[in-house]
Amino acid sequence: MDYEQLHRDLVRAVDRVCPRWMSDRADDLVQVALMRVMEIQRKKEGTAEFSPFYLKKAAYSAMIDEIRRLRRRQEVSLEGGSDDEEEAVVYDPAAPTPDPERASAGRQVGRAIRDCLGRMVPPRRHAVTLNLQGHSVPEIGRLLGWTTKKAENLVYRGMSDLRGCLGTKGIQS
Amino acid sequence: MNDEAQQISRWRAAFAELDAAPDPASCPSPETIWSAVRGELSPPQMETVVDHVAACAACAEDWRLAAEIQRQEEKAAAGPGKVIPGRFGQWRPLAAAAALAAGLLIAVGVYRVNQPVQEPTYREVQHAGIRSLLPEGQALSRDAAVLRWSPLAGAVSYDVQVSTEDLRTVATAKGQTATEYRLPQSALTGLPAGTRLLWQVDAVRADGTHETSPTFVTAVR
Ligand SMILES: [Zn+2]
């Protein structure tokens, strides 16, 4: 397994997907995750053969554990103000984004979307959720075991439900 | 970008805005999210994970990370310069099949046994279209390694991608008009006898839409 390549791939993914405050720490995050995976591999050496697929999944999993830890700290520092000096410095609440007000408005819309999703019938909810996650219609079909036509139909109806629901919450676009 | 596309991209951005997990104890494990993104879960498990992602911004982010890693894999498998923008994800089943080949077949097998008869597994319903026309269980000869598939109605050309089980690209061909593809002998040099090749066909229609075949597995002699 090429750990350097894996390191690069994981850092790039964090960089593309995660908010700034987290992607700035992508390098450390991935380093910790990969060290954990190498440790597991070392301990089990000789008793098991690890495929690259297994190691990649293990690395992703260790990375998500780190990310979840980091998110919890971020939540604490956002809620708790500066009673924990060190946290407040390392995870500066002003740093998450260059425009906190806009982010907070986005978060409100995000909450409204999740609330609307919760009110939809399940197949439409699944279709719209995957669409909002950036998946194409054929991908949605493949993931949910639907034909592309069925996926297209459910995305279309679901998005129209979402539009209506957000409208009742005063969110027009 | 039209209004609707703009609206969707705004909603996607808002949906991606990180928020606290409503109930961290109920978050699926990273391994479960990884398997879901690769289409390796049974439909009921899949629905449970997607329902959670619909309600939990944190897990939605975990999902997008797994999806991004998979996209990178697909790009790497397609080789430099071979990826057509806006089409990533097309070869997704190839990665899923490789993961299956790496040891997950048993899990799927068990799942199939437990599944009620009236509900076919989603892997089978995914691609009613293109089928492999190679005799089952027969290995390809090196000097006449020809992949064959059933034509798809309305298709004007076919793209073919062939890789090893660890997703190294063996050969790719674009714009094939025949429903067969002869692997260049040079592509097979260095592959030990018995190597299992994963191959997939993407049928392109006149209007630019496509349909991707399931991933077929064929060994070389
Ligand atoms: Zn969650």
mmCIF file of N, CA and C in Angstrom, chain B residues 119-204:
data_model
loop_
_atom_site.group_PDB
_atom_site.id
_atom_site.type_symbol
_atom_site.label_atom_id
_atom_site.label_comp_id
_atom_site.label_asym_id
_atom_site.label_seq_id
_atom_site.Cartn_x
_atom_site.Cartn_y
_atom_site.Cartn_z
ATOM 1 N N GLU B 119 -38.417 -9.700 -3.617
ATOM 2 C CA GLU B 119 -37.631 -8.480 -3.731
ATOM 3 C C GLU B 119 -36.254 -8.798 -4.306
ATOM 4 N N PRO B 120 -36.082 -8.596 -5.618
ATOM 5 C CA PRO B 120 -34.772 -8.914 -6.194
ATOM 6 C C PRO B 120 -33.710 -7.980 -5.631
ATOM 7 N N THR B 121 -32.472 -8.450 -5.522
ATOM 8 C CA THR B 121 -31.448 -7.572 -4.963
ATOM 9 C C THR B 121 -31.175 -6.455 -5.935
ATOM 10 N N TYR B 122 -30.785 -5.308 -5.382
ATOM 11 C CA TYR B 122 -30.644 -4.132 -6.216
ATOM 12 C C TYR B 122 -29.524 -4.290 -7.228
ATOM 13 N N ARG B 123 -28.550 -5.137 -6.932
ATOM 14 C CA ARG B 123 -27.474 -5.329 -7.907
ATOM 15 C C ARG B 123 -28.014 -5.912 -9.209
ATOM 16 N N GLU B 124 -29.030 -6.714 -9.071
ATOM 17 C CA GLU B 124 -29.557 -7.346 -10.279
ATOM 18 C C GLU B 124 -30.452 -6.415 -11.084
ATOM 19 N N VAL B 125 -31.142 -5.525 -10.396
ATOM 20 C CA VAL B 125 -32.052 -4.659 -11.138
ATOM 21 C C VAL B 125 -31.355 -3.418 -11.690
ATOM 22 N N GLN B 126 -30.110 -3.206 -11.259
ATOM 23 C CA GLN B 126 -29.436 -1.978 -11.651
ATOM 24 C C GLN B 126 -29.321 -1.815 -13.156
ATOM 25 N N HIS B 127 -28.883 -2.858 -13.841
ATOM 26 C CA HIS B 127 -28.582 -2.697 -15.254
ATOM 27 C C HIS B 127 -29.291 -3.787 -16.046
ATOM 28 N N ALA B 128 -30.473 -3.475 -16.496
ATOM 29 C CA ALA B 128 -31.181 -4.464 -17.291
ATOM 30 C C ALA B 128 -30.581 -4.511 -18.686
ATOM 31 N N GLY B 129 -29.794 -3.477 -19.053
ATOM 32 C CA GLY B 129 -29.322 -3.297 -20.408
ATOM 33 C C GLY B 129 -28.235 -4.235 -20.901
ATOM 34 N N ILE B 130 -26.991 -3.812 -20.743
ATOM 35 C CA ILE B 130 -25.886 -4.503 -21.400
ATOM 36 C C ILE B 130 -25.483 -5.770 -20.638
ATOM 37 N N ARG B 131 -25.320 -6.872 -21.386
ATOM 38 C CA ARG B 131 -24.855 -8.118 -20.768
ATOM 39 C C ARG B 131 -23.546 -8.545 -21.403
ATOM 40 N N SER B 132 -22.755 -9.269 -20.646
ATOM 41 C CA SER B 132 -21.532 -9.829 -21.214
ATOM 42 C C SER B 132 -21.921 -11.015 -22.081
ATOM 43 N N LEU B 133 -21.292 -11.147 -23.237
ATOM 44 C CA LEU B 133 -21.571 -12.305 -24.094
ATOM 45 C C LEU B 133 -20.431 -13.327 -24.033
ATOM 46 N N LEU B 134 -19.545 -13.158 -23.061
ATOM 47 C CA LEU B 134 -18.467 -14.131 -22.915
ATOM 48 C C LEU B 134 -19.019 -15.364 -22.207
ATOM 49 N N PRO B 135 -18.587 -16.553 -22.650
ATOM 50 C CA PRO B 135 -19.063 -17.763 -21.979
ATOM 51 C C PRO B 135 -18.651 -17.726 -20.509
ATOM 52 N N GLU B 136 -19.591 -18.018 -19.651
ATOM 53 C CA GLU B 136 -19.334 -17.905 -18.217
ATOM 54 C C GLU B 136 -18.222 -18.856 -17.765
ATOM 55 N N GLY B 137 -17.351 -18.353 -16.928
ATOM 56 C CA GLY B 137 -16.319 -19.187 -16.336
ATOM 57 C C GLY B 137 -15.163 -19.518 -17.271
ATOM 58 N N GLN B 138 -15.219 -19.004 -18.494
ATOM 59 C CA GLN B 138 -14.132 -19.322 -19.425
ATOM 60 C C GLN B 138 -13.114 -18.181 -19.446
ATOM 61 N N ALA B 139 -11.840 -18.538 -19.266
ATOM 62 C CA ALA B 139 -10.809 -17.494 -19.237
ATOM 63 C C ALA B 139 -10.466 -17.042 -20.649
ATOM 64 N N LEU B 140 -10.044 -15.802 -20.759
ATOM 65 C CA LEU B 140 -9.675 -15.250 -22.067
ATOM 66 C C LEU B 140 -8.290 -15.732 -22.461
ATOM 67 N N SER B 141 -8.132 -16.013 -23.747
ATOM 68 C CA SER B 141 -6.793 -16.357 -24.199
ATOM 69 C C SER B 141 -6.052 -15.046 -24.480
ATOM 70 N N ARG B 142 -4.759 -15.035 -24.185
ATOM 71 C CA ARG B 142 -3.995 -13.801 -24.282
ATOM 72 C C ARG B 142 -3.891 -13.251 -25.702
ATOM 73 N N ASP B 143 -3.743 -14.149 -26.664
ATOM 74 C CA ASP B 143 -3.540 -13.639 -28.027
ATOM 75 C C ASP B 143 -4.854 -13.379 -28.745
ATOM 76 N N ALA B 144 -5.965 -13.737 -28.128
ATOM 77 C CA ALA B 144 -7.251 -13.386 -28.735
ATOM 78 C C ALA B 144 -8.201 -12.967 -27.621
ATOM 79 N N ALA B 145 -7.793 -11.933 -26.900
ATOM 80 C CA ALA B 145 -8.599 -11.478 -25.761
ATOM 81 C C ALA B 145 -9.648 -10.486 -26.254
ATOM 82 N N VAL B 146 -10.817 -11.010 -26.577
ATOM 83 C CA VAL B 146 -11.871 -10.146 -27.107
ATOM 84 C C VAL B 146 -13.041 -10.116 -26.114
ATOM 85 N N LEU B 147 -13.412 -8.920 -25.709
ATOM 86 C CA LEU B 147 -14.570 -8.755 -24.829
ATOM 87 C C LEU B 147 -15.799 -8.521 -25.710
ATOM 88 N N ARG B 148 -16.896 -9.192 -25.386
ATOM 89 C CA ARG B 148 -18.113 -9.032 -26.200
ATOM 90 C C ARG B 148 -19.300 -8.741 -25.294
ATOM 91 N N TRP B 149 -20.199 -7.930 -25.794
ATOM 92 C CA TRP B 149 -21.374 -7.599 -25.008
ATOM 93 C C TRP B 149 -22.604 -7.454 -25.897
ATOM 94 N N SER B 150 -23.773 -7.514 -25.276
ATOM 95 C CA SER B 150 -25.019 -7.395 -26.040
ATOM 96 C C SER B 150 -25.231 -5.925 -26.401
ATOM 97 N N PRO B 151 -25.734 -5.664 -27.598
ATOM 98 C CA PRO B 151 -25.959 -4.263 -27.983
ATOM 99 C C PRO B 151 -27.082 -3.644 -27.150
ATOM 100 N N LEU B 152 -27.030 -2.341 -27.001
ATOM 101 C CA LEU B 152 -28.090 -1.641 -26.295
ATOM 102 C C LEU B 152 -28.870 -0.809 -27.311
ATOM 103 N N ALA B 153 -30.190 -0.941 -27.288
ATOM 104 C CA ALA B 153 -31.009 -0.203 -28.265
ATOM 105 C C ALA B 153 -30.737 1.293 -28.147
ATOM 106 N N GLY B 154 -30.502 1.920 -29.266
ATOM 107 C CA GLY B 154 -30.316 3.369 -29.277
ATOM 108 C C GLY B 154 -28.879 3.818 -29.070
ATOM 109 N N ALA B 155 -27.996 2.876 -28.736
ATOM 110 C CA ALA B 155 -26.601 3.260 -28.502
ATOM 111 C C ALA B 155 -25.902 3.521 -29.835
ATOM 112 N N VAL B 156 -25.111 4.597 -29.887
ATOM 113 C CA VAL B 156 -24.365 4.876 -31.113
ATOM 114 C C VAL B 156 -22.895 4.482 -30.973
ATOM 115 N N SER B 157 -22.404 4.466 -29.728
ATOM 116 C CA SER B 157 -21.036 3.999 -29.524
ATOM 117 C C SER B 157 -20.873 3.489 -28.100
ATOM 118 N N TYR B 158 -19.744 2.840 -27.884
ATOM 119 C CA TYR B 158 -19.484 2.238 -26.571
ATOM 120 C C TYR B 158 -18.093 2.628 -26.088
ATOM 121 N N ASP B 159 -17.995 2.961 -24.805
ATOM 122 C CA ASP B 159 -16.688 3.159 -24.184
ATOM 123 C C ASP B 159 -16.438 1.940 -23.309
ATOM 124 N N VAL B 160 -15.215 1.481 -23.306
ATOM 125 C CA VAL B 160 -14.897 0.281 -22.531
ATOM 126 C C VAL B 160 -13.778 0.601 -21.565
ATOM 127 N N GLN B 161 -13.911 0.108 -20.361
ATOM 128 C CA GLN B 161 -12.834 0.277 -19.393
ATOM 129 C C GLN B 161 -12.505 -1.077 -18.786
ATOM 130 N N VAL B 162 -11.221 -1.388 -18.748
ATOM 131 C CA VAL B 162 -10.764 -2.671 -18.211
ATOM 132 C C VAL B 162 -9.733 -2.391 -17.136
ATOM 133 N N SER B 163 -9.895 -3.014 -15.982
ATOM 134 C CA SER B 163 -8.891 -2.811 -14.937
ATOM 135 C C SER B 163 -8.654 -4.111 -14.183
ATOM 136 N N THR B 164 -7.612 -4.118 -13.377
ATOM 137 C CA THR B 164 -7.373 -5.267 -12.502
ATOM 138 C C THR B 164 -8.221 -5.094 -11.258
ATOM 139 N N GLU B 165 -8.199 -6.102 -10.391
ATOM 140 C CA GLU B 165 -9.018 -6.013 -9.197
ATOM 141 C C GLU B 165 -8.578 -4.908 -8.241
ATOM 142 N N ASP B 166 -7.297 -4.534 -8.318
ATOM 143 C CA ASP B 166 -6.898 -3.405 -7.470
ATOM 144 C C ASP B 166 -7.004 -2.084 -8.231
ATOM 145 N N LEU B 167 -7.846 -2.101 -9.252
ATOM 146 C CA LEU B 167 -8.248 -0.897 -9.979
ATOM 147 C C LEU B 167 -7.142 -0.246 -10.793
ATOM 148 N N ARG B 168 -6.103 -1.022 -11.158
ATOM 149 C CA ARG B 168 -5.142 -0.467 -12.101
ATOM 150 C C ARG B 168 -5.712 -0.619 -13.501
ATOM 151 N N THR B 169 -5.655 0.474 -14.268
ATOM 152 C CA THR B 169 -6.222 0.432 -15.606
ATOM 153 C C THR B 169 -5.393 -0.481 -16.506
ATOM 154 N N VAL B 170 -6.067 -1.365 -17.188
ATOM 155 C CA VAL B 170 -5.396 -2.260 -18.134
ATOM 156 C C VAL B 170 -5.564 -1.698 -19.546
ATOM 157 N N ALA B 171 -6.756 -1.272 -19.854
ATOM 158 C CA ALA B 171 -7.008 -0.697 -21.180
ATOM 159 C C ALA B 171 -8.298 0.104 -21.139
ATOM 160 N N THR B 172 -8.375 1.115 -21.979
ATOM 161 C CA THR B 172 -9.638 1.836 -22.155
ATOM 162 C C THR B 172 -9.820 2.078 -23.651
ATOM 163 N N ALA B 173 -11.053 2.115 -24.059
ATOM 164 C CA ALA B 173 -11.336 2.412 -25.460
ATOM 165 C C ALA B 173 -12.564 3.297 -25.493
ATOM 166 N N LYS B 174 -12.527 4.297 -26.324
ATOM 167 C CA LYS B 174 -13.673 5.194 -26.429
ATOM 168 C C LYS B 174 -14.238 5.150 -27.836
ATOM 169 N N GLY B 175 -15.556 5.342 -27.936
ATOM 170 C CA GLY B 175 -16.183 5.484 -29.238
ATOM 171 C C GLY B 175 -16.179 4.222 -30.083
ATOM 172 N N GLN B 176 -16.167 3.045 -29.441
ATOM 173 C CA GLN B 176 -16.251 1.794 -30.189
ATOM 174 C C GLN B 176 -17.625 1.704 -30.856
ATOM 175 N N THR B 177 -17.676 1.327 -32.117
ATOM 176 C CA THR B 177 -19.003 1.146 -32.714
ATOM 177 C C THR B 177 -19.402 -0.328 -32.674
ATOM 178 N N ALA B 178 -18.409 -1.220 -32.686
ATOM 179 C CA ALA B 178 -18.713 -2.650 -32.575
ATOM 180 C C ALA B 178 -19.031 -2.999 -31.121
ATOM 181 N N THR B 179 -19.761 -4.098 -30.940
ATOM 182 C CA THR B 179 -20.081 -4.516 -29.577
ATOM 183 C C THR B 179 -19.049 -5.528 -29.083
ATOM 184 N N GLU B 180 -17.818 -5.285 -29.478
ATOM 185 C CA GLU B 180 -16.716 -6.088 -28.964
ATOM 186 C C GLU B 180 -15.455 -5.249 -28.945
ATOM 187 N N TYR B 181 -14.525 -5.667 -28.138
ATOM 188 C CA TYR B 181 -13.275 -4.918 -28.028
ATOM 189 C C TYR B 181 -12.130 -5.896 -27.828
ATOM 190 N N ARG B 182 -11.142 -5.787 -28.708
ATOM 191 C CA ARG B 182 -9.979 -6.664 -28.597
ATOM 192 C C ARG B 182 -8.932 -5.975 -27.724
ATOM 193 N N LEU B 183 -8.566 -6.618 -26.638
ATOM 194 C CA LEU B 183 -7.556 -6.046 -25.750
ATOM 195 C C LEU B 183 -6.194 -6.112 -26.434
ATOM 196 N N PRO B 184 -5.466 -4.996 -26.477
ATOM 197 C CA PRO B 184 -4.136 -5.055 -27.071
ATOM 198 C C PRO B 184 -3.252 -6.022 -26.262
ATOM 199 N N GLN B 185 -2.475 -6.818 -26.972
ATOM 200 C CA GLN B 185 -1.659 -7.813 -26.286
ATOM 201 C C GLN B 185 -0.722 -7.158 -25.270
ATOM 202 N N SER B 186 -0.234 -5.965 -25.656
ATOM 203 C CA SER B 186 0.707 -5.257 -24.779
ATOM 204 C C SER B 186 0.065 -4.933 -23.428
ATOM 205 N N ALA B 187 -1.266 -4.745 -23.440
ATOM 206 C CA ALA B 187 -1.946 -4.388 -22.193
ATOM 207 C C ALA B 187 -1.909 -5.546 -21.196
ATOM 208 N N LEU B 188 -1.769 -6.761 -21.739
ATOM 209 C CA LEU B 188 -1.841 -7.936 -20.866
ATOM 210 C C LEU B 188 -0.465 -8.428 -20.413
ATOM 211 N N THR B 189 0.579 -7.883 -21.030
ATOM 212 C CA THR B 189 1.918 -8.320 -20.612
ATOM 213 C C THR B 189 2.113 -7.926 -19.153
ATOM 214 N N GLY B 190 2.733 -8.810 -18.420
ATOM 215 C CA GLY B 190 3.001 -8.508 -17.014
ATOM 216 C C GLY B 190 1.883 -8.968 -16.095
ATOM 217 N N LEU B 191 0.736 -9.299 -16.651
ATOM 218 C CA LEU B 191 -0.344 -9.810 -15.803
ATOM 219 C C LEU B 191 -0.189 -11.324 -15.668
ATOM 220 N N PRO B 192 -0.077 -11.815 -14.446
ATOM 221 C CA PRO B 192 0.082 -13.259 -14.274
ATOM 222 C C PRO B 192 -1.145 -14.028 -14.766
ATOM 223 N N ALA B 193 -0.924 -15.265 -15.175
ATOM 224 C CA ALA B 193 -2.044 -16.103 -15.612
ATOM 225 C C ALA B 193 -3.047 -16.212 -14.471
ATOM 226 N N GLY B 194 -4.326 -16.161 -14.810
ATOM 227 C CA GLY B 194 -5.356 -16.250 -13.782
ATOM 228 C C GLY B 194 -5.791 -14.890 -13.250
ATOM 229 N N THR B 195 -5.123 -13.826 -13.703
ATOM 230 C CA THR B 195 -5.519 -12.483 -13.260
ATOM 231 C C THR B 195 -6.976 -12.235 -13.641
ATOM 232 N N ARG B 196 -7.738 -11.726 -12.686
ATOM 233 C CA ARG B 196 -9.145 -11.420 -12.985
ATOM 234 C C ARG B 196 -9.261 -9.967 -13.430
ATOM 235 N N LEU B 197 -9.851 -9.789 -14.587
ATOM 236 C CA LEU B 197 -10.048 -8.439 -15.119
ATOM 237 C C LEU B 197 -11.475 -7.986 -14.836
ATOM 238 N N LEU B 198 -11.601 -6.745 -14.423
ATOM 239 C CA LEU B 198 -12.932 -6.153 -14.271
ATOM 240 C C LEU B 198 -13.164 -5.301 -15.505
ATOM 241 N N TRP B 199 -14.292 -5.476 -16.141
ATOM 242 C CA TRP B 199 -14.550 -4.616 -17.291
ATOM 243 C C TRP B 199 -15.977 -4.123 -17.321
ATOM 244 N N GLN B 200 -16.105 -2.962 -17.916
ATOM 245 C CA GLN B 200 -17.388 -2.293 -17.900
ATOM 246 C C GLN B 200 -17.577 -1.537 -19.212
ATOM 247 N N VAL B 201 -18.789 -1.526 -19.692
ATOM 248 C CA VAL B 201 -19.092 -0.873 -20.967
ATOM 249 C C VAL B 201 -20.060 0.278 -20.708
ATOM 250 N N ASP B 202 -19.775 1.412 -21.305
ATOM 251 C CA ASP B 202 -20.653 2.573 -21.188
ATOM 252 C C ASP B 202 -21.228 2.847 -22.575
ATOM 253 N N ALA B 203 -22.525 2.640 -22.715
ATOM 254 C CA ALA B 203 -23.162 2.855 -24.018
ATOM 255 C C ALA B 203 -23.583 4.313 -24.137
ATOM 256 N N VAL B 204 -23.211 4.943 -25.244
ATOM 257 C CA VAL B 204 -23.541 6.353 -25.449
ATOM 258 C C VAL B 204 -24.625 6.454 -26.513
#
